[in-house]
Each structure stands twice: as C-alpha cells, then as structure tokens.
CSV table of C-alpha atoms and ligand atoms in Angstrom, one decimal:
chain,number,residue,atom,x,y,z
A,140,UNK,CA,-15.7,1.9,5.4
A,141,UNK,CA,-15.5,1.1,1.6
A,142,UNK,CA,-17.1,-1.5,0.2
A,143,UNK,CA,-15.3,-3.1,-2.4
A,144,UNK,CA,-16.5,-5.8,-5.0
A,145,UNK,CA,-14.0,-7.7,-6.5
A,146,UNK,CA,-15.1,-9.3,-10.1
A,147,UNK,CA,-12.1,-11.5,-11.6
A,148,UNK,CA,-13.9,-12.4,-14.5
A,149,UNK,CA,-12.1,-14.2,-17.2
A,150,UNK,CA,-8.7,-15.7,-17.9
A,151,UNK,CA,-5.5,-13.8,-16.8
A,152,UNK,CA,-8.2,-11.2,-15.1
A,153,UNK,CA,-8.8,-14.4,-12.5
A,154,UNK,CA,-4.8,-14.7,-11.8
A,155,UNK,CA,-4.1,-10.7,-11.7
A,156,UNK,CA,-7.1,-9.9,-9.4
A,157,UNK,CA,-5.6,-12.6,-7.2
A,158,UNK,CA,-2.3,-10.2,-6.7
A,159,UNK,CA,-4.1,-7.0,-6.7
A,160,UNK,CA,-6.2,-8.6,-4.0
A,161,UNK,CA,-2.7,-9.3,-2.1
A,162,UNK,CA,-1.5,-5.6,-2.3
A,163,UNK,CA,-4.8,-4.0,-1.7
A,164,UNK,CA,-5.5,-6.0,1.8
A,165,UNK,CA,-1.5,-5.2,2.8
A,166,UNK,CA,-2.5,-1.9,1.8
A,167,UNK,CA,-5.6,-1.4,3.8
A,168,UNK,CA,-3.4,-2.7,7.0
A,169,UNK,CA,-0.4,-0.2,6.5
A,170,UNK,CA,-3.2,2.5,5.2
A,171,UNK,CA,-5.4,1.5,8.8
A,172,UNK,CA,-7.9,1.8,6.0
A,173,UNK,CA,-11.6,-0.4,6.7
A,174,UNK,CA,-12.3,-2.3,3.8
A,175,UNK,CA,-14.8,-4.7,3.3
A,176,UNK,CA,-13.9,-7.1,0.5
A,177,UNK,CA,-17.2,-8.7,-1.4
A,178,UNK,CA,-16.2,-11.8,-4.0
A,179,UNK,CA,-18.3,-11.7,-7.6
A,180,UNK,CA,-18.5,-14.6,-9.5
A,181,UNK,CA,-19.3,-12.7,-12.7
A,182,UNK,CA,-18.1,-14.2,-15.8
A,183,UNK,CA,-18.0,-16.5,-18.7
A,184,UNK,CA,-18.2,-19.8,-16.7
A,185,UNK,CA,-21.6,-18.8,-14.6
A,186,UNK,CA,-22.9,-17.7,-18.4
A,187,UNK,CA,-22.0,-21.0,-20.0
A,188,UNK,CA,-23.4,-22.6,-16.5
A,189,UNK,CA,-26.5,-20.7,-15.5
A,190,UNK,CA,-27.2,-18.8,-19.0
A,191,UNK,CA,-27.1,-15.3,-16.6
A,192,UNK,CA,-24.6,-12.4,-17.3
A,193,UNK,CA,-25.8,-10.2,-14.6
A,194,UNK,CA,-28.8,-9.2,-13.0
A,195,UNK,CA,-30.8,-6.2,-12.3
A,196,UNK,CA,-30.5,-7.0,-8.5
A,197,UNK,CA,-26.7,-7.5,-8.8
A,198,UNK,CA,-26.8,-4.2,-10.3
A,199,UNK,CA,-28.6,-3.0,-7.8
A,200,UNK,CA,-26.2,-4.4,-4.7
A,201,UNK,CA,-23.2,-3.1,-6.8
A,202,UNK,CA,-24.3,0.4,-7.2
A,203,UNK,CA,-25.7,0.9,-3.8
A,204,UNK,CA,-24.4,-1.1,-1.5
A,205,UNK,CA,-20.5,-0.8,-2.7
A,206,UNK,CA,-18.2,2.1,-2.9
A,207,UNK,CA,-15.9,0.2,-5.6
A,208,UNK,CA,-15.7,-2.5,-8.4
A,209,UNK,CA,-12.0,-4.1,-9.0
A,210,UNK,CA,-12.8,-6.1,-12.3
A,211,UNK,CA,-9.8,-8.4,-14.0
A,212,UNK,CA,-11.1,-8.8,-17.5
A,213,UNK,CA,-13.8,-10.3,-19.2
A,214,UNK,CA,-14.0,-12.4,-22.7
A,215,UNK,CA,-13.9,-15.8,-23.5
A,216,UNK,CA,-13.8,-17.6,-26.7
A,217,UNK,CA,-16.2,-20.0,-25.7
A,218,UNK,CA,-18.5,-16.8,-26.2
A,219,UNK,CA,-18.0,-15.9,-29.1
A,220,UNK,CA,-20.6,-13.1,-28.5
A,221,UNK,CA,-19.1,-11.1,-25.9
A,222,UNK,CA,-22.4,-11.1,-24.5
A,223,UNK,CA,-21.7,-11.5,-21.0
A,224,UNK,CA,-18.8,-8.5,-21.2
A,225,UNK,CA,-20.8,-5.8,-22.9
A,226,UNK,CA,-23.5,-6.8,-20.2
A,227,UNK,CA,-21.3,-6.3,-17.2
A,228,UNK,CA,-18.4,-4.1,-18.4
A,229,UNK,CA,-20.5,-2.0,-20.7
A,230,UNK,CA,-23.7,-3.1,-18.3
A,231,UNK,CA,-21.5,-1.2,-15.3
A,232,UNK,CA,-19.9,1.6,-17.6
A,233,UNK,CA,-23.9,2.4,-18.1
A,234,UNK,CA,-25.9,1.7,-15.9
A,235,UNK,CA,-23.6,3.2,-13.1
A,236,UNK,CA,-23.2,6.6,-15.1
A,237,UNK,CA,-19.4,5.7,-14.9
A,238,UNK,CA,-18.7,9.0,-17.7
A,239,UNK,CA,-14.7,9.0,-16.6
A,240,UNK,CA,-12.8,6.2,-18.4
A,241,UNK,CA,-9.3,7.7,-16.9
A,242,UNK,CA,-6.5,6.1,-18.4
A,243,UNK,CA,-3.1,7.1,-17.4
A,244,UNK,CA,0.1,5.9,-19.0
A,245,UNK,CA,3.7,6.4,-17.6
A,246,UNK,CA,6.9,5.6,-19.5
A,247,UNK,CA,9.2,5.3,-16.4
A,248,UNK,CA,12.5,3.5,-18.0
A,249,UNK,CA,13.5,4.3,-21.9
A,250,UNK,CA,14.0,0.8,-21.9
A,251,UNK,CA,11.0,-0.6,-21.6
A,252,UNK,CA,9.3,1.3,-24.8
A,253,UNK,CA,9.5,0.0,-28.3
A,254,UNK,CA,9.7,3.5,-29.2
A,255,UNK,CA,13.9,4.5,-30.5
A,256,UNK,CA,14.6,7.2,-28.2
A,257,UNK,CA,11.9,7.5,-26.0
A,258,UNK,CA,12.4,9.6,-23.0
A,259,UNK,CA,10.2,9.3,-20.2
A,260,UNK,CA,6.9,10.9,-19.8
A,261,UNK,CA,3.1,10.6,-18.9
A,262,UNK,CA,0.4,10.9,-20.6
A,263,UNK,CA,-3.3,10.9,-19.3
A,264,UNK,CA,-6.1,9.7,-21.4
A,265,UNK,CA,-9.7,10.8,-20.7
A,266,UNK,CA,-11.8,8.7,-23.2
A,267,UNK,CA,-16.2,9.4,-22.8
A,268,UNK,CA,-17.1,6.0,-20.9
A,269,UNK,CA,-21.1,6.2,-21.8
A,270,UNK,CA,-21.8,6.8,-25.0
A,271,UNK,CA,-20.1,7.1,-28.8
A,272,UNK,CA,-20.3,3.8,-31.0
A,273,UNK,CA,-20.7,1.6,-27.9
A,274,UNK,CA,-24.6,2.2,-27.1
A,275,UNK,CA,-25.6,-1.1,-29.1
A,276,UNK,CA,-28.4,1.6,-30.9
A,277,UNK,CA,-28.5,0.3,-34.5
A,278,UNK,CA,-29.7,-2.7,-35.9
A,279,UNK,CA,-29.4,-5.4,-38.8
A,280,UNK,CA,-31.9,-5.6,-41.4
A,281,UNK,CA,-32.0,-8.5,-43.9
A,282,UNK,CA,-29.8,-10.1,-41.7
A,283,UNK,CA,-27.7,-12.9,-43.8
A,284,UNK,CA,-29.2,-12.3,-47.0
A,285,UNK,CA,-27.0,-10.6,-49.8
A,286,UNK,CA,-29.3,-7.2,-49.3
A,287,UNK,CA,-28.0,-7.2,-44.6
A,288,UNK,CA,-27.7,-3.4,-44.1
A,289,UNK,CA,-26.1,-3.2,-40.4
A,290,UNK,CA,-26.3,0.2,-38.3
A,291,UNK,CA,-24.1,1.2,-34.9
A,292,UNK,CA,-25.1,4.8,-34.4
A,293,UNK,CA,-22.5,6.9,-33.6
A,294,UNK,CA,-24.3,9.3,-30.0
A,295,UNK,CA,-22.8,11.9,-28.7
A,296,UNK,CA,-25.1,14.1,-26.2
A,297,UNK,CA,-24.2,18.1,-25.1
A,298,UNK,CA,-24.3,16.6,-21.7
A,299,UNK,CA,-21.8,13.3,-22.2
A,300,UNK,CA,-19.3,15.6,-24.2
A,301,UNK,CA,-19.5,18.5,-21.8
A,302,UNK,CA,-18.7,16.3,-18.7
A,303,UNK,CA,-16.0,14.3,-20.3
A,304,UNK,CA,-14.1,17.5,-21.4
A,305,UNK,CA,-14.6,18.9,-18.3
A,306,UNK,CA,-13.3,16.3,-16.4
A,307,UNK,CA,-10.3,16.4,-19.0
A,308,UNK,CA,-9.4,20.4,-18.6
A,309,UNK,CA,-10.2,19.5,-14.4
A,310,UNK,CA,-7.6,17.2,-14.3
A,311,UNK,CA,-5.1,19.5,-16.4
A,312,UNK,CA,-5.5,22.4,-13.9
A,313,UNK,CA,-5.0,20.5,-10.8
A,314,UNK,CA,-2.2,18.7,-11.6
A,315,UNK,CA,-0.5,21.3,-13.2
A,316,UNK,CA,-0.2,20.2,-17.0
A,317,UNK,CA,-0.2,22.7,-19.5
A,318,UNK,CA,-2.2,21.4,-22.5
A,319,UNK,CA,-5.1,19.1,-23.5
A,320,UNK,CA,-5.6,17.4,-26.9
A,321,UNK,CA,-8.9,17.0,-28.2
A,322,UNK,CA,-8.7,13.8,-30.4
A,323,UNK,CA,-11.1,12.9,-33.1
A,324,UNK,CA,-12.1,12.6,-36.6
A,325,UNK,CA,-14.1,15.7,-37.2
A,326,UNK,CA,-12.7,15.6,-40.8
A,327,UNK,CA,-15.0,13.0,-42.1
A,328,UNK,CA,-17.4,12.5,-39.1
A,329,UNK,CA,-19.2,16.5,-38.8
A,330,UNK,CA,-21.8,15.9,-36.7
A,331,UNK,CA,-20.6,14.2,-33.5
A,332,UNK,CA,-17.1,15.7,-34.7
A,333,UNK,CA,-18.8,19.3,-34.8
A,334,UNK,CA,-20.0,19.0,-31.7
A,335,UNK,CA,-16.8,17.8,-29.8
A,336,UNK,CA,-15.3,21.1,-31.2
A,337,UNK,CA,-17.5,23.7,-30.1
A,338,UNK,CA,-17.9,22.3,-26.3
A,339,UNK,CA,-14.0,21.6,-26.2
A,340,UNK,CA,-13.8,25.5,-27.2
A,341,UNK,CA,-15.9,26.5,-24.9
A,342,UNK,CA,-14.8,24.5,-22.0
A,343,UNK,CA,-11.0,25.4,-22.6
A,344,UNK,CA,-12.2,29.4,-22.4
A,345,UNK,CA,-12.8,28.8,-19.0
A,346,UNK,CA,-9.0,27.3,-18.4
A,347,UNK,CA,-6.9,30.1,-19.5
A,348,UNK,CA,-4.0,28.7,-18.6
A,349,UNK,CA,-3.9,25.9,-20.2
A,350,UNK,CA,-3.0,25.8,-24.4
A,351,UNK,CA,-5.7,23.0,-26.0
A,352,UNK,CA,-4.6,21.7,-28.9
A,353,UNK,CA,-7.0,19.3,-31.5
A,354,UNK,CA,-5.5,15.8,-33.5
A,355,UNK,CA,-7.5,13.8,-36.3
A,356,UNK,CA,-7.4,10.6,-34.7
A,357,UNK,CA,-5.1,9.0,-37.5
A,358,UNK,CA,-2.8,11.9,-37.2
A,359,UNK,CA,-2.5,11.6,-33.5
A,360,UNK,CA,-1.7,7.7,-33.7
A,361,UNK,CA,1.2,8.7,-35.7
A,362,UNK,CA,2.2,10.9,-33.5
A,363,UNK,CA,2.4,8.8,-30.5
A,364,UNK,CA,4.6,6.8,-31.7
A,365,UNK,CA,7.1,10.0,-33.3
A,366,UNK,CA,6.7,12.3,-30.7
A,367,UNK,CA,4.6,10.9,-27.2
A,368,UNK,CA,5.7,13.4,-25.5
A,369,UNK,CA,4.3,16.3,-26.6
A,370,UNK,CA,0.6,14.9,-25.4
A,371,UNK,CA,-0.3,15.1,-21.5
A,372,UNK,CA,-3.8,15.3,-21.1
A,373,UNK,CA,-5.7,13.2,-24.4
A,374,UNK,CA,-10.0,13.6,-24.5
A,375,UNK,CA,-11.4,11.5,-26.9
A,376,UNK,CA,-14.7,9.6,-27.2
A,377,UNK,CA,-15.4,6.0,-26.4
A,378,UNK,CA,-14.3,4.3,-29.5
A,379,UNK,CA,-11.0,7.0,-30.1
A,380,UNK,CA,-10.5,6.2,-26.2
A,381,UNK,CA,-10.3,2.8,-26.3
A,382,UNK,CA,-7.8,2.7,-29.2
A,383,UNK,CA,-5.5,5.1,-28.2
A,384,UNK,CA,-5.5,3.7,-25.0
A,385,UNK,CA,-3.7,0.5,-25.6
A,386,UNK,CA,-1.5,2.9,-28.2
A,387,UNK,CA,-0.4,4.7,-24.8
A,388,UNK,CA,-0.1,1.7,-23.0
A,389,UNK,CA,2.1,-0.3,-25.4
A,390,UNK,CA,4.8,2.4,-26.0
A,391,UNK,CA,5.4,2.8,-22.0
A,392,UNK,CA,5.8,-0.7,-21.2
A,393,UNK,CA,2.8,-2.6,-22.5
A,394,UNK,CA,-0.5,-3.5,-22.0
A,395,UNK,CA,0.1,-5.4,-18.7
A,396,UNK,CA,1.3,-2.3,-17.2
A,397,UNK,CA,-1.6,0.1,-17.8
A,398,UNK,CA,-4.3,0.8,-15.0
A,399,UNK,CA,-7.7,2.5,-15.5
A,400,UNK,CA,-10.6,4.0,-13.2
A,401,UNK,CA,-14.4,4.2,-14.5
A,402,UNK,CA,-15.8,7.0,-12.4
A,403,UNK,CA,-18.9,9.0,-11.9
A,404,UNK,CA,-16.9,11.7,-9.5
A,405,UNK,CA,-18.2,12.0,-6.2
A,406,UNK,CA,-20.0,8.3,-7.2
A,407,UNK,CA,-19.4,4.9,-7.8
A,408,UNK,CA,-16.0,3.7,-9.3
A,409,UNK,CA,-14.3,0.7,-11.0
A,410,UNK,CA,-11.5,0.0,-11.1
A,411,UNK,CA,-10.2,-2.3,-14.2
A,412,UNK,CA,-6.5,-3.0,-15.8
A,413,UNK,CA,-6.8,-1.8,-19.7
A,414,UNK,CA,-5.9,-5.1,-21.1
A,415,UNK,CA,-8.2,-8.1,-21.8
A,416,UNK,CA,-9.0,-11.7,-20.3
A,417,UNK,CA,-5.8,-13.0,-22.9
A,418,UNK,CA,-6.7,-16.0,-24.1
A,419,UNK,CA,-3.1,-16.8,-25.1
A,420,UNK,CA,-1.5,-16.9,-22.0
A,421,UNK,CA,-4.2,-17.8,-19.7
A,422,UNK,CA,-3.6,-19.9,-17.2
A,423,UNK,CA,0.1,-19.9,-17.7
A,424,UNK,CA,0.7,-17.7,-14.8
A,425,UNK,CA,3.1,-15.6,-17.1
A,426,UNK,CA,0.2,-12.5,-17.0
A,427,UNK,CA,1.9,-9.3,-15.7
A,428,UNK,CA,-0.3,-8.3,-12.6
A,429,UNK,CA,1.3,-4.7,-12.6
A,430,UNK,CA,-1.7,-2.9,-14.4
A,431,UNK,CA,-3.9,-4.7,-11.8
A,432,UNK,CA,-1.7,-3.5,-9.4
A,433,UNK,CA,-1.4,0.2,-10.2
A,434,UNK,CA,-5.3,-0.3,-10.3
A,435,UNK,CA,-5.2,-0.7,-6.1
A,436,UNK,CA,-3.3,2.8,-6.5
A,437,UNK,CA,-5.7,4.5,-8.4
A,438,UNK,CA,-8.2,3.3,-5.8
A,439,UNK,CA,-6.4,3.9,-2.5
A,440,UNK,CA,-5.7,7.4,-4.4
A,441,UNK,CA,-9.5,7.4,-4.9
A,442,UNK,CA,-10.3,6.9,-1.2
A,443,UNK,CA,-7.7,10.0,-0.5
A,444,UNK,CA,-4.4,7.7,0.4
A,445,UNK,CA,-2.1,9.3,-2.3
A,446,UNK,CA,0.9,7.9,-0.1
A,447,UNK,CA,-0.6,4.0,-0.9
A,448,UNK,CA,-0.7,5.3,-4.4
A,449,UNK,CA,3.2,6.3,-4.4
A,450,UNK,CA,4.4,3.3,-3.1
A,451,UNK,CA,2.7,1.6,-6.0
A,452,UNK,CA,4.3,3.4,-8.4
A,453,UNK,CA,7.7,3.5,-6.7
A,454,UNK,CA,7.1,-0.5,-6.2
A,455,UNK,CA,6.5,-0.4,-9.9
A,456,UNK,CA,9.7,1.1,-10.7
A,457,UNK,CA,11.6,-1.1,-8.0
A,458,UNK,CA,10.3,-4.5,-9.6
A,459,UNK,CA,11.4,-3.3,-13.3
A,460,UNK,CA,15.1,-2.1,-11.9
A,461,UNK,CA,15.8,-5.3,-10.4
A,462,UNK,CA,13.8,-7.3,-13.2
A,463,UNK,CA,12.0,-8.9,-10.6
A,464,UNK,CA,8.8,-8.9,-13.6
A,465,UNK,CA,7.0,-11.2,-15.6
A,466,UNK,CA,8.3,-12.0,-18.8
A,467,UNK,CA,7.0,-9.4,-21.0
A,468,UNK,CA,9.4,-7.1,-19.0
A,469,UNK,CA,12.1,-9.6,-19.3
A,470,UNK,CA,11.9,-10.9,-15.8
A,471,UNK,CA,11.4,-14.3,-15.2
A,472,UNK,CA,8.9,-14.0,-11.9
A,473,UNK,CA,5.2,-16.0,-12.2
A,474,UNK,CA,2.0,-14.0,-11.6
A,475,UNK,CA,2.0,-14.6,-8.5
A,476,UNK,CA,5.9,-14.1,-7.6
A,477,UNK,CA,5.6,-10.6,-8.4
A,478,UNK,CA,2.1,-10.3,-6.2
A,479,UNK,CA,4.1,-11.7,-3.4
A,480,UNK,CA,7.3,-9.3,-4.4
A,481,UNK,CA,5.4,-6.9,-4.1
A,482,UNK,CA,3.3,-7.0,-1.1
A,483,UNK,CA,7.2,-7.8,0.5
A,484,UNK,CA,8.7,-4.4,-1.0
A,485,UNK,CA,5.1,-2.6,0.6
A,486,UNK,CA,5.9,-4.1,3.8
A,487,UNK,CA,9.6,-3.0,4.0
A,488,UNK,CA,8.5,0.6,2.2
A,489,UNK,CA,6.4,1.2,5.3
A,490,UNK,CA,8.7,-0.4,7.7
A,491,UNK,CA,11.2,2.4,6.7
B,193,NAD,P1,-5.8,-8.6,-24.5
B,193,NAD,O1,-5.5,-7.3,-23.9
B,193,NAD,O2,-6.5,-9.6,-23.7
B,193,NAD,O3,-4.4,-9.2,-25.1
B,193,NAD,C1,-3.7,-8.5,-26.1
B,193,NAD,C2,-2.2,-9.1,-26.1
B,193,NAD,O4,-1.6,-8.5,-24.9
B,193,NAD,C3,-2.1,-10.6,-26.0
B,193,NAD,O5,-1.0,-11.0,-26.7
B,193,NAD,C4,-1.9,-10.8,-24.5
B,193,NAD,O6,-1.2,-12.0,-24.2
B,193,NAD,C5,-1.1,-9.6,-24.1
B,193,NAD,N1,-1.4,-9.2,-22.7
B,193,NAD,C6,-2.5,-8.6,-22.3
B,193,NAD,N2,-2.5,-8.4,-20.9
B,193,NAD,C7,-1.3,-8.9,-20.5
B,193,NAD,C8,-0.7,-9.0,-19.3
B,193,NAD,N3,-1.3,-8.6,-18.1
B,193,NAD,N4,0.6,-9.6,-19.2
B,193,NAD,C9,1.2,-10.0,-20.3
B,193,NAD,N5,0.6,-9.9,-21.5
B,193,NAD,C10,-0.6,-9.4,-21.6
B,193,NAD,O7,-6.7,-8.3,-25.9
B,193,NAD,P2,-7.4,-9.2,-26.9
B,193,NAD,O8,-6.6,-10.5,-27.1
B,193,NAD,O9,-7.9,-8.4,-28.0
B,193,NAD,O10,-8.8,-9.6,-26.1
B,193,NAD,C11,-9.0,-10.9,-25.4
B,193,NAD,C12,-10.3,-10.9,-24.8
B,193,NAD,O11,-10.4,-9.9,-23.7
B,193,NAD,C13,-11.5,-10.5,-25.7
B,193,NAD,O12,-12.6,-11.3,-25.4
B,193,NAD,C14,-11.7,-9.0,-25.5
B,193,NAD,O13,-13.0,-8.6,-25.8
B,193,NAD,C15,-11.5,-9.0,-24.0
B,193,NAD,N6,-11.1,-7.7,-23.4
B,193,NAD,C16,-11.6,-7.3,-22.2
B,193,NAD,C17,-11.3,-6.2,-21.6
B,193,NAD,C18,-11.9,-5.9,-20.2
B,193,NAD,O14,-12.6,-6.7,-19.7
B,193,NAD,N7,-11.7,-4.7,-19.7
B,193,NAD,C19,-10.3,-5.3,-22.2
B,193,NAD,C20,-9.8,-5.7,-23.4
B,193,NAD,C21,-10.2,-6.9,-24.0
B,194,IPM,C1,-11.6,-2.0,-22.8
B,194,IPM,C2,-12.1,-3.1,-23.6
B,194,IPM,C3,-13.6,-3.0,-23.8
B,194,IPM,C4,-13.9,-1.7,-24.5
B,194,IPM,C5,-14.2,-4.2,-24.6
B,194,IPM,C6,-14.0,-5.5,-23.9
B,194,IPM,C7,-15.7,-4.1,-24.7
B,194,IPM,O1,-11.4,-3.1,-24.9
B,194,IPM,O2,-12.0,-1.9,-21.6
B,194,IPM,O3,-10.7,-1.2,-23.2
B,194,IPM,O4,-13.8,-1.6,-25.7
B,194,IPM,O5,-14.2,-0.8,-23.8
B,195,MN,MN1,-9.8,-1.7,-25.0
C-alpha cells in the first residue's frame, strides 16, 4: 500500500494540493489502488509559529515510513530567507538522494504557446537534483563591509553526473526518442563543464542508437524559443535545470501546467508542480491546479498505473478544448472548479 505524504506548503501550493488531493483519491478508487494519505503541516506559517522548518525525525518518518511526497510549493515573503524551503525542498531533494529532477513539458494545442508557429511537441528535461550551485558550500567573508567576498561553489561529482546522464539516455531508450542534449556552459565554466562532457561521451557510447547533441546554455535558451522542437530529451545540472525548466514550461502552456518527479529510482519520490508558492495570486483561487494535477499522473505512473496517468493527460486536453481552465488558459473556472471538473471528467472516462 503506498504511503503518501502530502505537504501543501505555501500560498497557491495550499489551494492546488487541495485538487490534486481530489483527483488522486478518485484515482486510487477507479485505480482499486491502497493509498494511505498522511497530512504535513510543513511550511512558512509553523516557521513564523514554532521557529522549526523540519526535523531530523520528520525526515526520518518521510523517508522510511512513506513511499511518496506530493509537495505544493514553498516561499513566503514573510521569509525573506527562504530558509524554511531550502530546508525542506532542498532538505528532501538531499537528504532523500532524490538525483532525478524529471521535468516533462508537453505543448498539446498551438494555441496555448507564446511561441508564433509552434507546433506541438514534448520535451523532457532531466536537470541533476543533488548537487551543482545549490549545495549552500561557500561562504561570506567580511560580510557587509566594502571588502564581503561571497562564495557558492559550483560541485559536480563523477557519481552525481554519471547517474543523472544515465537516467537521461535511460529514459531516451525506453520511450523511443532519438536524441539527448547535453546543456551547459562548458565555454566559460571548464572544470565542472569538462567533466559533464566526458561522462555524457561516455554514457552516450553505450546508447548507439540514439544521436546526443551538446547546447551552451545561452545558446540553447534561444533556441527553445526558435526551434523547441528539435530538443526531446534535455540533461542539465541543477542550476541549468531549474532555468530551462520554467523556459519549457512557459512556451507549452505555462508554468501552472508543468509537473515534476524528484526520484531516487527504485526509492523514495516527490512529487512537486514546477511553479512556486505565487505570492501574487495567492489566495485568489485563480491558481491553475493542472501542474499539480499532472503531478497525481506522474505518481500513479510511478506506482505502475500508466492508464491513471493517460486519463490525466487526456483530462488535460479535455479541460483546455472546452476552456473549462483557470484564467491563465483563458477559462474562467476557480481552482477548485477545475479540481472538481476534473474528478467529474475521471469519473465518466472510467464509466465509459
Ligand atoms: P512562481 O512560480 O511562484 O510564480 C511565477 C509567475 O507565474 C507568477 O506571476 C505567478 O502568478 C505565475 N504562476 C505560477 N504558478 C501558477 C499557477 N499554478 N497558476 C497560474 N499562475 C501561476 O515563481 P516566483 O514568483 O519566482 O516565486 C514565488 C515563491 O515561490 C518564491 O518564494 C520562490 O522561491 C518559491 N518557489 C518555490 C518552488 C517550489 O516550492 N517548488 C518553485 C518555484 C518557486
Ligand atoms: C524549483 C524551485 C526551487 C529550485 C527553489 C524554490 C529553491 O525554483 O523547484 O524549481 O530552484 O529548485
Ligand atoms: Mn524553479
């Protein structure tokens, strides 16, 4: 039976965890599928409350006595910090050995891209999830004076490349793509850069089938937006990842439609939509709960129900051709309007 933990966190992340909660318990019913749903109250008001982000035994609980994390968003301006997110986003990301940071993004209508022209197509983004710029190693020395020198080491390990490009090529073969792109910024960074190279080389001997192909990460921004279709599988580091994730997501619909999954394969998993806590609209119930949403997929797909996972993305198709949507897809439906749409169209998919 999975055990599933269920951490809203902050702003819109409280009101779209709310509908993903809807589909995934209509889900599990139509699936027969045993899940057992655990509520976190992990966020900016228990920091500003209790002074706590997390704990060690919270870790603890999460990692081994749950199967999967489905986490809204965290950040709040009344923590100006971020302390509580990089302790339990980044905390998990860690401490979990969550290496995957799979990121897929799907144009399905030409419509609903800013891009002139665009036709539809996929493209899967595999950004390292444990290491890069995000390790906090570095420091600040002569901190506020005229003379503050500030460090964020850039780390890359043999190990935390090797896995990530792995996983990238992995993916490639079984779903039948035909290339990867390496993206990074070699150019001026050698070391980390250097190293990228050689293990994406190497991996990519071992997949002969499939062409590799390696983009400066300026370069490849530019080409997103000109020509997204030629990418289908994107590795990148953390930092690369995490930019030319929201890229991806913006030019096939937006950032309220694009799902991740944090994974260790074979381990734990969390599940997370790509966009933040959003301030500006929090509380509104305007938030688009779709990326949420397509998060439930990714984790019924995760738990080996790829016919859940469909029915999300054909729901997700359904809900933009009959504009039942937020507004960002030029609906006029609440938050939770287009939970409950969608738990109806689930219902009558499985009725069929
Ligand atoms: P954001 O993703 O929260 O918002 C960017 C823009 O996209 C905003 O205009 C917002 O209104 C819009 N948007 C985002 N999600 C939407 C949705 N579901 N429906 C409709 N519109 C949506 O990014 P930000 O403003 O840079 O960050 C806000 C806070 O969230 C910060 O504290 C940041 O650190 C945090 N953050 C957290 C996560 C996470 O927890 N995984 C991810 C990104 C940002
Ligand atoms: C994301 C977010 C996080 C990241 C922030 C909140 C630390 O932007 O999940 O994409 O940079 O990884
Ligand atoms: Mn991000």
């Amino acid at each position: 039976m999975p055990r599933i933990a269920l951490i809203p966190g902050d702003g819109i992340g409280i009101e779209v965890v709310r509908e993903a909660r809807r589909v995934l318990e209509c889900l599990a019913a139509r699936e027969s599928l045993d899940i057992e749903l655990t509520d976190w109250d992990l966020g900016a008001e228990r920091f500003l409350r209790d002074g706590v982000t997390i704990t060690d035994e919270e870790f603890r609980v999460l990692d081994e006595e749950h199967d999967a994390v489905l986490l809204g968003a965290l950040g709040d301006p009344r923590v100006p910090t971020n302390q509580h997110a990089k302790d339990i986003l980044l905390g998990m990301r860690f401490r979990l050995d969550l290496y995957v940071n799979y990121r897929p993004s799907t144009l399905l209508f030409p419509e609903l891209s800013p891009l002139r022209d665009a036709k539809p197509f996929r493209i899967d983004i595999f950004r390292e999830n444990t290491e890069g710029e995000y390790t906090g190693i570095g420091g600040s020395f002569k901190t506020g004076t005229p003379d503050e020198i500030a460090l964020e080491e850039n780390v890359a390990t043999r190990k935390g490349v090797e896995r990530i490009v792995r996983a990238a090529f992995d993916f490639a073969h079984k779903q039948g793509r035909s290339r990867v792109t390496l993206v990074d910024k070699s150019n001026a960074m050698r070391h980390v850069g250097g190293l990228w190279r050689r293990v994406f080389a190497e991996v990519a001997e071992e997949y002969s089938g499939i062409e590799t192909d390696a983009m400066y990460v300026d370069a490849m921004a530019m080409d997103l937006v000109r020509r997204p279709e030629r990418y289908e599988v994107v590795v990148a580091g953390n930092l690369f990842g995490d930019i030319v994730s929201d890229l991806a997501a913006e030019v096939t619909g937006g950032l309220g439609m694009a799902p991740s999954a944090n994974v260790h394969p074979g381990k734990n998993a969390l599940f997370e939509p790509v966009h933040g806590s959003a301030p500006d609209i929090a509380g509104q119930g305007v938030a688009n709960p779709l990326g949420a949403i397509r998060c439930v997929g990714l984790l019924f797909e995760h738990f080996g129900h790829p016919t859940a996972a469909r029915h999300i993305e054909d729901g997700v198709r359904a809900s933009f051709a009959s504009r039942d949507t937020t507004q960002d897809l030029g609906g006029t439906l609440t938050t939770e309007e287009v939970g409950r749409w969608f738990v109806d169209y689930l219902e009558k998919a499985y009725s069929a």
